[in-house]
Short mmCIF file of C-alpha atoms in Angstrom, two decimals:
data_model
loop_
_atom_site.label_atom_id
_atom_site.label_comp_id
_atom_site.label_asym_id
_atom_site.label_seq_id
_atom_site.Cartn_x
_atom_site.Cartn_y
_atom_site.Cartn_z
CA UNK F 759 -0.05 41.09 24.14
CA UNK F 760 -1.14 42.29 20.43
CA UNK F 761 -2.23 39.74 18.26
CA UNK F 762 -0.83 41.27 14.98
CA UNK F 763 -1.64 41.59 11.45
CA UNK F 764 0.95 43.00 8.79
CA UNK F 765 0.70 43.79 4.48
CA UNK F 766 2.44 41.05 3.04
CA UNK F 767 3.82 43.34 -0.03
CA UNK F 768 6.94 45.00 -0.46
CA UNK F 769 7.28 48.91 0.81
CA UNK F 770 8.32 50.93 -1.97
CA UNK F 771 7.77 54.50 -2.03
CA UNK F 772 5.44 54.60 0.52
CA UNK F 773 3.14 51.61 -0.96
CA UNK F 774 3.18 48.03 -0.60
CA UNK F 775 3.28 46.10 -3.42
CA UNK F 776 3.81 42.50 -4.68
CA UNK F 777 6.62 41.31 -6.05
CA UNK F 778 6.98 42.40 -9.64
CA UNK F 779 7.94 38.65 -10.72
CA UNK F 780 5.57 37.24 -7.58
CA UNK F 781 8.38 35.40 -5.56
CA UNK F 782 7.58 35.07 -1.88
CA UNK F 783 8.71 33.84 1.10
CA UNK F 784 8.24 31.76 3.61
CA UNK F 785 7.63 33.11 7.13
CA UNK F 786 8.07 30.24 10.27
CA UNK F 787 7.39 29.69 13.95
CA UNK F 788 10.63 28.25 15.02
CA UNK F 789 8.40 27.44 18.23
CA UNK F 790 6.16 24.71 16.41
CA UNK F 791 8.26 24.88 12.65
CA UNK F 792 4.66 25.38 11.35
CA UNK F 793 4.81 27.68 8.42
CA UNK F 794 3.24 31.23 9.50
CA UNK F 795 2.10 32.59 5.87
CA UNK F 796 4.46 34.00 3.19
CA UNK F 797 5.54 37.54 2.01
CA UNK F 798 6.31 39.03 -0.86
CA UNK F 799 10.37 38.93 -1.83
CA UNK F 800 12.17 41.17 -3.55
CA UNK F 801 13.34 40.21 -6.90
CA UNK F 802 16.46 42.43 -8.98
CA UNK F 803 13.46 44.58 -10.29
CA UNK F 804 12.38 44.98 -7.04
CA UNK F 805 15.35 46.06 -5.82
CA UNK F 806 16.07 48.68 -9.06
CA UNK F 807 12.12 50.11 -7.91
CA UNK F 808 13.48 51.14 -4.67
CA UNK F 809 16.52 52.38 -5.66
CA UNK F 810 14.99 54.52 -8.18
CA UNK F 811 12.38 55.75 -5.31
CA UNK F 812 15.18 56.30 -3.05
CA UNK F 813 17.05 58.60 -5.95
CA UNK F 814 14.27 60.33 -6.34
CA UNK F 815 13.29 61.00 -2.62
CA UNK F 816 16.98 61.73 -1.96
CA UNK F 817 17.28 65.36 -3.75
CA UNK F 818 14.93 67.12 -1.63
CA UNK F 819 15.68 64.92 1.43
CA UNK F 820 19.23 65.85 1.55
CA UNK F 821 18.29 69.87 2.03
CA UNK F 822 15.80 69.03 4.07
CA UNK F 823 16.11 70.89 7.29
CA UNK F 824 17.87 68.80 10.51
CA UNK F 825 15.19 70.20 12.39
CA UNK F 826 12.76 68.63 10.10
CA UNK F 827 14.47 65.38 9.72
CA UNK F 828 14.32 65.73 14.07
CA UNK F 829 10.62 65.75 14.10
CA UNK F 830 9.98 62.87 11.80
CA UNK F 831 12.50 60.59 13.53
CA UNK F 832 10.70 61.55 17.39
CA UNK F 833 7.47 61.08 15.53
CA UNK F 834 8.71 57.44 14.26
CA UNK F 835 9.87 56.54 18.13
CA UNK F 836 6.77 57.92 19.67
CA UNK F 837 4.88 55.53 17.60
CA UNK F 838 7.41 52.19 18.16
CA UNK F 839 6.72 53.00 21.77
CA UNK F 840 2.92 53.15 21.09
CA UNK F 841 3.13 49.75 19.45
CA UNK F 842 5.74 48.15 21.18
CA UNK F 843 3.64 44.88 21.72
CA UNK F 844 2.98 44.29 18.39
CA UNK F 845 6.77 44.80 17.65
CA UNK F 846 7.63 42.28 20.71
CA UNK F 847 4.66 39.86 19.32
CA UNK F 848 5.94 39.71 15.64
CA UNK F 849 9.66 39.35 16.56
CA UNK F 850 8.40 36.16 19.12
CA UNK F 851 6.57 34.32 16.37
CA UNK F 852 8.72 34.51 13.63
CA UNK F 853 12.40 35.08 15.56
CA UNK F 854 12.03 33.27 18.70
CA UNK F 855 12.82 36.25 20.13
CA UNK F 856 11.30 36.34 23.93
CA UNK F 857 8.78 38.67 24.57
CA UNK F 858 9.86 39.65 27.65
CA UNK F 859 13.13 40.62 26.72
CA UNK F 860 11.84 42.40 23.16
CA UNK F 861 9.77 44.45 25.84
CA UNK F 862 12.53 45.26 28.25
CA UNK F 863 15.26 46.10 26.36
CA UNK F 864 15.34 45.19 22.07
CA UNK F 865 12.34 47.87 21.64
CA UNK F 866 13.18 50.60 24.28
CA UNK F 867 16.96 50.52 23.04
CA UNK F 868 15.26 51.18 19.67
CA UNK F 869 12.89 54.03 20.50
CA UNK F 870 16.13 56.05 22.53
CA UNK F 871 18.58 54.95 19.55
CA UNK F 872 16.01 57.54 17.08
CA UNK F 873 15.40 59.85 19.94
CA UNK F 874 19.13 60.85 20.35
CA UNK F 875 19.82 60.43 16.83
CA UNK F 876 17.16 63.37 16.35
CA UNK F 877 19.31 65.13 18.69
CA UNK F 878 22.10 64.98 15.64
CA UNK F 879 19.96 65.74 13.01
CA UNK F 880 20.85 69.71 12.91
CA UNK F 881 24.13 69.51 15.00
CA UNK F 882 25.81 67.96 11.78
CA UNK F 883 28.68 70.52 11.82
CA UNK F 884 32.36 71.13 10.23
CA UNK F 885 35.24 73.23 11.47
CA UNK F 886 36.82 76.23 10.29
CA UNK F 887 40.60 75.95 9.63
CA UNK F 888 42.80 78.57 9.09
CA UNK F 889 45.28 77.25 6.10
CA UNK F 890 49.19 77.09 6.19
CA UNK F 891 50.38 80.08 3.82
CA UNK F 892 47.70 81.56 4.53
CA UNK F 893 44.46 81.42 3.29
CA UNK F 894 41.40 79.46 5.28
CA UNK F 895 39.24 76.66 4.78
CA UNK F 896 35.93 75.17 6.49
CA UNK F 897 34.30 71.31 6.06
CA UNK F 898 31.13 70.53 6.73
CA UNK F 899 29.88 66.72 6.03
CA UNK F 900 27.49 65.38 3.43
CA UNK F 901 25.16 62.91 3.10
CA UNK F 902 26.32 59.99 0.84
CA UNK F 903 23.01 59.08 -1.19
CA UNK F 904 21.35 56.11 -1.51
CA UNK F 905 22.42 53.90 1.18
CA UNK F 906 21.29 49.89 2.35
CA UNK F 907 20.70 48.18 5.31
CA UNK F 908 20.72 44.49 5.29
CA UNK F 909 19.76 43.57 8.63
CA UNK F 910 19.87 40.01 10.86
CA UNK F 911 17.17 37.90 12.64
CA UNK F 912 18.44 38.17 16.47
CA UNK F 913 17.41 41.45 17.56
CA UNK F 914 15.87 42.61 14.30
CA UNK F 915 14.09 45.94 15.34
CA UNK F 916 16.94 47.12 17.07
CA UNK F 917 19.57 46.79 14.99
CA UNK F 918 17.56 48.24 11.88
CA UNK F 919 17.14 51.25 13.81
CA UNK F 920 20.85 51.32 14.81
CA UNK F 921 21.02 52.40 10.91
CA UNK F 922 18.23 53.91 10.27
CA UNK F 923 18.25 56.42 12.84
CA UNK F 924 21.93 57.64 12.11
CA UNK F 925 21.62 57.20 8.00
CA UNK F 926 18.00 59.38 8.14
CA UNK F 927 19.93 62.24 10.67
CA UNK F 928 22.42 62.86 8.06
CA UNK F 929 20.62 63.41 5.37
CA UNK F 930 21.12 59.77 3.36
CA UNK F 931 17.95 57.58 1.95
CA UNK F 932 17.61 53.98 3.19
CA UNK F 933 16.89 50.82 1.92
CA UNK F 934 16.00 48.25 4.38
CA UNK F 935 16.50 44.54 3.38
CA UNK F 936 15.34 42.34 6.54
CA UNK F 937 16.13 38.81 7.14
CA UNK F 938 14.64 36.33 5.55
CA UNK F 939 14.16 34.69 8.69
CA UNK F 940 12.37 37.48 10.62
CA UNK F 941 10.89 39.90 8.36
CA UNK F 942 7.05 40.64 10.07
CA UNK F 943 8.74 43.34 12.11
CA UNK F 944 9.47 45.48 9.37
CA UNK F 945 6.36 45.05 7.56
CA UNK F 946 5.14 46.71 10.85
CA UNK F 947 7.77 49.32 10.61
CA UNK F 948 6.66 50.14 6.96
CA UNK F 949 3.26 50.75 8.38
CA UNK F 950 4.70 53.23 10.82
CA UNK F 951 7.03 55.14 8.67
CA UNK F 952 3.52 55.67 6.72
CA UNK F 953 1.62 57.10 9.32
CA UNK F 954 4.72 58.92 10.65
CA UNK F 955 4.57 60.74 6.78
CA UNK F 956 8.47 60.04 5.90
CA UNK F 957 8.17 61.59 2.43
CA UNK F 958 7.88 58.67 -0.24
CA UNK F 959 11.08 57.25 -1.05
CA UNK F 960 13.13 58.21 1.86
CA UNK F 961 12.73 54.74 3.56
CA UNK F 962 12.14 51.77 1.79
CA UNK F 963 11.35 48.49 3.23
CA UNK F 964 11.90 44.91 0.87
CA UNK F 965 12.27 41.75 1.86
CA UNK F 966 13.68 39.23 -0.05
CA UNK F 967 16.97 36.27 -0.05
CA UNK F 968 20.61 37.39 0.29
CA UNK F 969 21.20 35.61 -2.96
CA UNK F 970 19.32 37.72 -4.96
CA UNK F 971 18.01 41.26 -3.11
CA UNK F 972 20.80 41.32 -1.07
CA UNK F 973 23.42 40.77 -3.64
CA UNK F 974 21.63 43.18 -6.25
CA UNK F 975 21.77 45.99 -3.41
CA UNK F 976 25.60 45.23 -2.73
CA UNK F 977 26.23 45.35 -6.71
CA UNK F 978 23.83 48.30 -7.27
CA UNK F 979 26.49 51.32 -9.17
CA UNK F 980 23.45 53.80 -7.02
CA UNK F 981 23.80 52.98 -3.88
CA UNK F 982 26.34 54.63 -2.14
CA UNK F 983 26.56 52.64 1.30
CA UNK F 984 25.96 48.83 2.17
CA UNK F 985 25.59 48.54 6.18
CA UNK F 986 25.68 45.08 7.04
CA UNK F 987 25.27 42.76 10.40
CA UNK F 988 25.28 39.13 9.94
CA UNK F 989 27.75 36.37 8.86
CA UNK F 990 31.51 36.58 8.32
CA UNK F 991 30.44 34.59 4.86
CA UNK F 992 27.79 37.10 3.62
CA UNK F 993 29.83 39.97 4.75
CA UNK F 994 33.18 39.03 2.86
CA UNK F 995 30.41 38.58 -0.35
CA UNK F 996 29.44 41.95 0.50
CA UNK F 997 32.91 43.88 0.17
CA UNK F 998 33.86 41.62 -3.02
CA UNK F 999 30.62 43.21 -4.72
CA UNK F 1000 31.75 46.99 -3.36
CA UNK F 1001 34.97 46.46 -4.57
CA UNK F 1002 34.13 44.85 -8.17
CA UNK F 1003 31.27 47.66 -8.85
CA UNK F 1004 31.15 51.27 -7.37
CA UNK F 1005 33.11 50.90 -4.75
CA UNK F 1006 30.79 52.09 -2.48
CA UNK F 1007 31.30 52.31 1.04
CA UNK F 1008 30.77 49.22 3.35
CA UNK F 1009 30.48 48.85 7.05
CA UNK F 1010 30.31 45.26 8.66
CA UNK F 1011 29.45 44.39 11.93
CA UNK F 1012 30.05 40.37 12.72
CA UNK F 1013 30.58 37.36 14.24
CA UNK F 1014 32.04 37.50 17.39
CA UNK F 1015 33.83 34.70 19.74
CA UNK F 1016 33.79 37.20 22.87
CA UNK F 1017 35.99 36.25 25.94
CA UNK F 1018 34.86 36.74 29.50
CA UNK F 1019 37.56 36.86 31.63
CA UNK F 1020 37.15 35.99 36.36
CA UNK F 1021 39.88 37.01 37.93
CA UNK F 1022 39.79 35.76 41.63
CA UNK F 1023 39.43 39.00 42.82
CA UNK F 1024 36.22 40.32 41.45
CA UNK F 1025 32.62 39.63 43.00
CA UNK F 1026 31.88 36.23 42.47
CA UNK F 1027 28.56 35.86 42.49
CA UNK F 1028 28.12 39.05 39.89
CA UNK F 1029 30.62 37.50 37.35
CA UNK F 1030 28.76 34.04 37.78
CA UNK F 1031 25.44 36.36 36.84
CA UNK F 1032 26.78 38.10 33.57
CA UNK F 1033 28.94 35.12 32.69
CA UNK F 1034 25.92 32.97 32.66
CA UNK F 1035 23.57 35.90 31.26
CA UNK F 1036 26.31 36.69 28.02
CA UNK F 1037 25.84 33.06 26.60
CA UNK F 1038 21.84 32.46 27.38
CA UNK F 1039 20.48 35.65 26.41
CA UNK F 1040 18.78 35.18 23.47
CA UNK F 1041 19.91 31.68 23.13
CA UNK F 1042 23.36 32.97 22.48
CA UNK F 1043 22.12 34.16 19.44
CA UNK F 1044 24.15 37.35 19.99
CA UNK F 1045 27.35 38.46 18.24
CA UNK F 1046 28.34 40.08 21.06
CA UNK F 1047 27.49 36.75 23.41
CA UNK F 1048 30.54 35.72 26.08
CA UNK F 1049 30.99 32.49 24.56
CA UNK F 1050 34.84 31.86 25.92
CA UNK F 1051 34.68 32.08 29.85
CA UNK F 1052 38.36 32.34 31.20
CA UNK F 1053 38.62 31.77 34.91
CA UNK F 1054 41.72 32.59 37.30
CA UNK F 1055 42.78 28.85 38.24
CA UNK F 1056 42.56 29.67 42.14
CA UNK F 1057 39.01 30.33 42.18
CA UNK F 1058 38.41 27.56 38.87
CA UNK F 1059 37.00 24.79 40.65
CA UNK F 1060 34.74 27.32 43.03
CA UNK F 1061 33.40 29.12 39.96
CA UNK F 1062 32.69 25.59 38.07
CA UNK F 1063 30.60 24.04 41.05
CA UNK F 1064 28.57 27.22 41.39
CA UNK F 1065 28.13 28.06 37.43
CA UNK F 1066 26.47 24.70 37.69
CA UNK F 1067 24.55 24.42 41.01
CA UNK F 1068 22.87 28.18 39.71
CA UNK F 1069 21.62 26.76 36.27
CA UNK F 1070 20.16 23.48 38.44
CA UNK F 1071 18.44 25.56 41.22
CA UNK F 1072 17.25 28.18 38.25
CA UNK F 1073 15.98 25.52 35.43
CA UNK F 1074 14.64 27.57 32.52
CA UNK F 1075 11.06 27.75 31.27
CA UNK F 1076 11.04 26.41 28.11
CA UNK F 1077 8.24 27.14 25.78
CA UNK F 1078 6.27 29.64 23.53
CA UNK F 1079 7.97 32.97 23.48
CA UNK F 1080 5.20 34.96 23.71
CA UNK F 1081 4.27 33.87 27.65
CA UNK F 1082 5.25 36.38 29.83
CA UNK F 1083 6.48 33.26 32.34
CA UNK F 1084 9.09 31.61 29.14
CA UNK F 1085 12.23 32.22 30.09
CA UNK F 1086 13.78 30.33 26.88
CA UNK F 1087 12.51 30.37 23.97
CA UNK F 1088 13.46 28.45 20.76
CA UNK F 1089 16.45 28.83 17.72
CA UNK F 1090 15.52 30.80 15.10
CA UNK F 1091 15.57 28.02 12.84
CA UNK F 1092 15.90 24.51 11.86
CA UNK F 1093 18.98 24.89 9.85
CA UNK F 1094 20.53 27.04 13.09
CA UNK F 1095 19.13 23.99 15.20
CA UNK F 1096 21.15 21.15 13.71
CA UNK F 1097 24.15 23.65 13.45
CA UNK F 1098 23.97 24.30 17.27
CA UNK F 1099 23.48 20.40 18.18
CA UNK F 1100 26.18 19.51 15.80
CA UNK F 1101 28.47 21.53 18.42
CA UNK F 1102 27.43 20.45 21.22
CA UNK F 1103 28.52 16.67 19.84
CA UNK F 1104 31.67 18.35 19.08
CA UNK F 1105 32.25 19.50 22.44
CA UNK F 1106 31.36 15.96 23.81
CA UNK F 1107 34.16 14.70 21.32
CA UNK F 1108 36.80 16.93 22.22
CA UNK F 1109 37.58 15.55 25.76
CA UNK F 1110 35.97 18.52 27.25
CA UNK F 1111 34.19 18.05 30.39
CA UNK F 1112 29.92 18.61 29.94
CA UNK F 1113 29.03 20.49 33.11
CA UNK F 1114 25.19 20.65 32.17
CA UNK F 1115 22.99 20.87 29.29
CA UNK F 1116 23.74 19.06 25.68
CA UNK F 1117 20.45 17.81 24.47
CA UNK F 1118 17.72 19.06 22.92
CA UNK F 1119 14.53 19.76 24.20
CA UNK F 1120 11.41 17.97 23.29
CA UNK F 1121 10.61 16.93 19.63
CA UNK F 1122 8.28 20.31 18.41
CA UNK F 1123 9.84 23.50 17.05
CA UNK F 1124 13.72 23.90 17.79
CA UNK F 1125 15.01 23.96 21.34
CA UNK F 1126 18.13 22.87 22.87
CA UNK F 1127 19.22 23.09 26.50
CA UNK F 1128 21.67 25.30 28.02
CA UNK F 1129 24.77 23.88 27.36
CA UNK F 1130 28.21 24.16 29.72
CA UNK F 1131 31.61 22.56 28.41
CA UNK F 1132 34.65 23.15 31.21
CA UNK F 1133 38.28 22.08 30.74
CA UNK F 1134 38.27 23.18 27.04
CA UNK F 1135 41.19 22.95 25.25
CA UNK F 1136 42.32 26.27 22.68
CA UNK F 1137 42.37 24.40 19.88
CA UNK F 1138 38.65 22.99 20.33
CA UNK F 1139 36.68 23.84 17.88
CA UNK F 1140 33.67 25.03 20.23
CA UNK F 1141 36.57 27.40 21.82
CA UNK F 1142 37.56 28.84 18.27
CA UNK F 1143 34.59 28.85 16.04
CA UNK F 1144 31.23 30.84 16.34
CA UNK F 1145 28.36 28.44 17.54
CA UNK F 1146 25.57 31.42 18.12
CA UNK F 1147 23.61 29.35 20.56
CA UNK F 1148 23.89 28.88 23.89
CA UNK F 1149 26.53 26.99 24.46
CA UNK F 1150 29.52 28.39 27.23
CA UNK F 1151 33.38 27.27 26.81
CA UNK F 1152 35.43 27.65 29.81
CA UNK F 1153 38.97 27.04 31.13
CA UNK F 1154 41.66 28.01 33.71
CA UNK F 1155 44.47 30.48 33.29
CA UNK F 1156 47.08 31.47 35.74
CA UNK F 1157 48.24 35.09 34.66
CA UNK F 1158 46.90 38.03 33.55
CA UNK F 1159 49.13 38.38 30.85
CA UNK F 1160 48.20 34.34 29.61
CA UNK F 1161 45.11 35.05 29.81
CA UNK F 1162 45.19 38.21 27.58
CA UNK F 1163 47.15 36.04 24.73
CA UNK F 1164 44.18 33.71 25.06
CA UNK F 1165 41.78 36.09 24.59
CA UNK F 1166 43.44 37.63 21.83
CA UNK F 1167 44.33 34.18 19.83
CA UNK F 1168 41.02 34.73 18.05
CA UNK F 1169 40.02 35.55 14.24
CA UNK F 1170 37.22 38.02 15.80
CA UNK F 1171 36.94 40.82 18.04
CA UNK F 1172 34.12 42.40 19.05
CA UNK F 1173 33.26 41.94 22.31
CA UNK F 1174 34.72 40.87 25.66
CA UNK F 1175 33.86 41.15 29.89
CA UNK F 1176 36.61 41.20 32.31
CA UNK F 1177 35.42 40.66 36.18
CA UNK F 1178 37.86 42.51 39.07
CA UNK F 1179 37.52 44.37 41.61
CA UNK F 1180 41.05 45.97 40.79
CA UNK F 1181 41.02 49.15 38.83
CA UNK F 1182 44.56 49.13 37.55
CA UNK F 1183 44.23 45.49 36.45
CA UNK F 1184 41.01 46.38 34.93
CA UNK F 1185 42.45 49.55 33.01
CA UNK F 1186 45.65 47.24 31.94
CA UNK F 1187 43.51 44.12 30.68
CA UNK F 1188 40.51 46.07 28.60
CA UNK F 1189 43.14 48.50 26.97
CA UNK F 1190 45.05 45.04 25.96
CA UNK F 1191 42.08 43.21 24.69
CA UNK F 1192 41.34 43.01 20.47
CA UNK F 1193 38.21 44.15 20.79
CA UNK F 1194 35.57 46.99 19.68
CA UNK F 1195 34.34 47.41 23.51
CA UNK F 1196 35.19 45.54 26.64
CA UNK F 1197 32.58 45.67 29.67
CA UNK F 1198 33.61 45.73 33.09
CA UNK F 1199 31.66 43.69 35.89
CA UNK F 1200 28.78 43.36 33.40
CA UNK F 1201 27.99 41.95 29.90
CA UNK F 1202 27.51 43.72 26.58
CA UNK F 1203 26.10 47.19 28.20
CA UNK F 1204 24.35 48.98 25.30
CA UNK F 1205 24.20 53.04 25.40
CA UNK F 1206 22.41 55.16 22.06
CA UNK F 1207 25.58 57.40 23.00
CA UNK F 1208 28.21 54.68 22.86
CA UNK F 1209 29.65 53.01 19.98
CA UNK F 1210 29.43 49.56 19.06
CA UNK F 1211 31.31 47.71 16.62
CA UNK F 1212 34.29 45.24 15.83
CA UNK F 1213 38.02 45.05 15.11
CA UNK F 1214 39.71 42.02 13.02
CA UNK F 1215 37.06 39.64 11.86
CA UNK F 1216 34.51 40.98 13.57
CA UNK F 1217 34.04 43.62 10.94
CA UNK F 1218 34.57 47.70 10.77
CA UNK F 1219 32.11 51.06 11.24
CA UNK F 1220 30.05 51.53 14.23
CA UNK F 1221 26.58 51.76 15.25
CA UNK F 1222 25.61 54.23 17.97
CA UNK F 1223 27.08 57.08 19.25
CA UNK F 1224 28.26 60.47 17.74
CA UNK F 1225 31.24 57.85 15.74
CA UNK F 1226 28.61 56.18 13.65
CA UNK F 1227 27.54 59.69 11.72
CA UNK F 1228 30.60 59.37 10.58
CA UNK F 1229 30.02 56.38 8.73
CA UNK F 1230 27.01 57.93 6.77
CA UNK F 1231 28.78 61.43 5.57
CA UNK F 1232 31.30 62.74 3.71
CA UNK F 1233 33.39 65.39 4.44
CA UNK F 1234 33.96 67.99 2.02
CA UNK F 1235 36.77 70.89 2.35
CA UNK F 1236 36.04 74.08 0.83
CA UNK F 1237 39.24 76.36 0.69
CA UNK F 1238 40.07 80.32 -0.05
CA UNK F 1239 42.89 82.01 -1.12
CA UNK F 1240 43.25 85.00 0.86
CA UNK F 1241 43.90 87.41 -1.85
CA UNK F 1242 46.14 90.76 -0.92
CA UNK F 1243 44.42 94.31 -0.66
CA UNK F 1244 44.39 97.17 1.23
CA UNK F 1245 42.84 97.80 4.95
#
């Protein structure tokens, strides 16, 4: 594993510079609760500098041939792949993400996404149309201009690239604001942007808190789009800011309370595997976490018994996320740790059956046991609200119609999973679920060519896939009147 040092300044116009107001962000190690150091925090003045840099760069970047944009994206992909251990180390020390998880999924997925959109950079075309009454028209897609990506802490590099790759492939320029809880990866990414030789201003990266840097980006009159992944509260604030200023385009990927539905005709061991992974991966700090588990009554007690047995027979190895033997790292911060523990206490008091877990681990850092409650009522807080921690709420159901109604009885609609060996049932249920994506006999599979996003209060817009390009472009129609003349 690499020992990685990164610059501490704001990355504006391809240079690292201190904040104009000398503001800094503390960076904490959630494994120990100790401070790692500080980096520069963007003030409104710094945001304005980044926007000015991006505005200047956009004039040339928007007419840069797609083949050139593709080469730069491919070069960045190669550099990230080369320095994968550095990124995995940084995600471990300031976000608590397991080094093995970053190396095994998050970083390869980011690299794949860059290469996928590099392939699109010279293929964003329009259509030719015959007009009613004569005449013809054609369309083409144009970049929006200066865009902003405000990204979360739970899979920071991967989600940043989900936004960077299509934005740049389409000809936009991008200002990235990483989460104040996990900014170090972004400092490393900025170094690689320099090394890849992107033109100055095409990518600016400015750490900062949401109340200052995030708000300024959301309100800025020259920013044409904000793409945000994070909490519903912050998403609503961004929407309000956009409405109150220049009506900039907004895409939101917000919270989830994903249902996993286990029918009695499923492969039970497979369902047990994925329902456990679905709520324990990254400590359940995943918007698509399968936190509501509905099990058909005919196999309910059998499922609970095996679920608890597997938790006991495959104990987690709690510790430093940098260690390859660790299987459970810390919750990202003290505040999030306290929030998860408070939900667990609510679960203990609501009448649900505690299957296992339910306690803090150790007295240093922010660790919590994997926890599962059974017989959870539909009106229980732990069944209704997103916990963003390794806490499963399990309940029985009898009929297909009943479980669909329960699964859809949520303000969220991001992701779901269905476990059945009946293909007709799989089709009926996946069609009926009010979510942006559903996996069958697995959980939360990702692929760069498959769109990801939510419905209802889980947001709108898509990351990944061809569909994401629509969110980074505007369609222009050009119409021609065909005048009569001699042949």
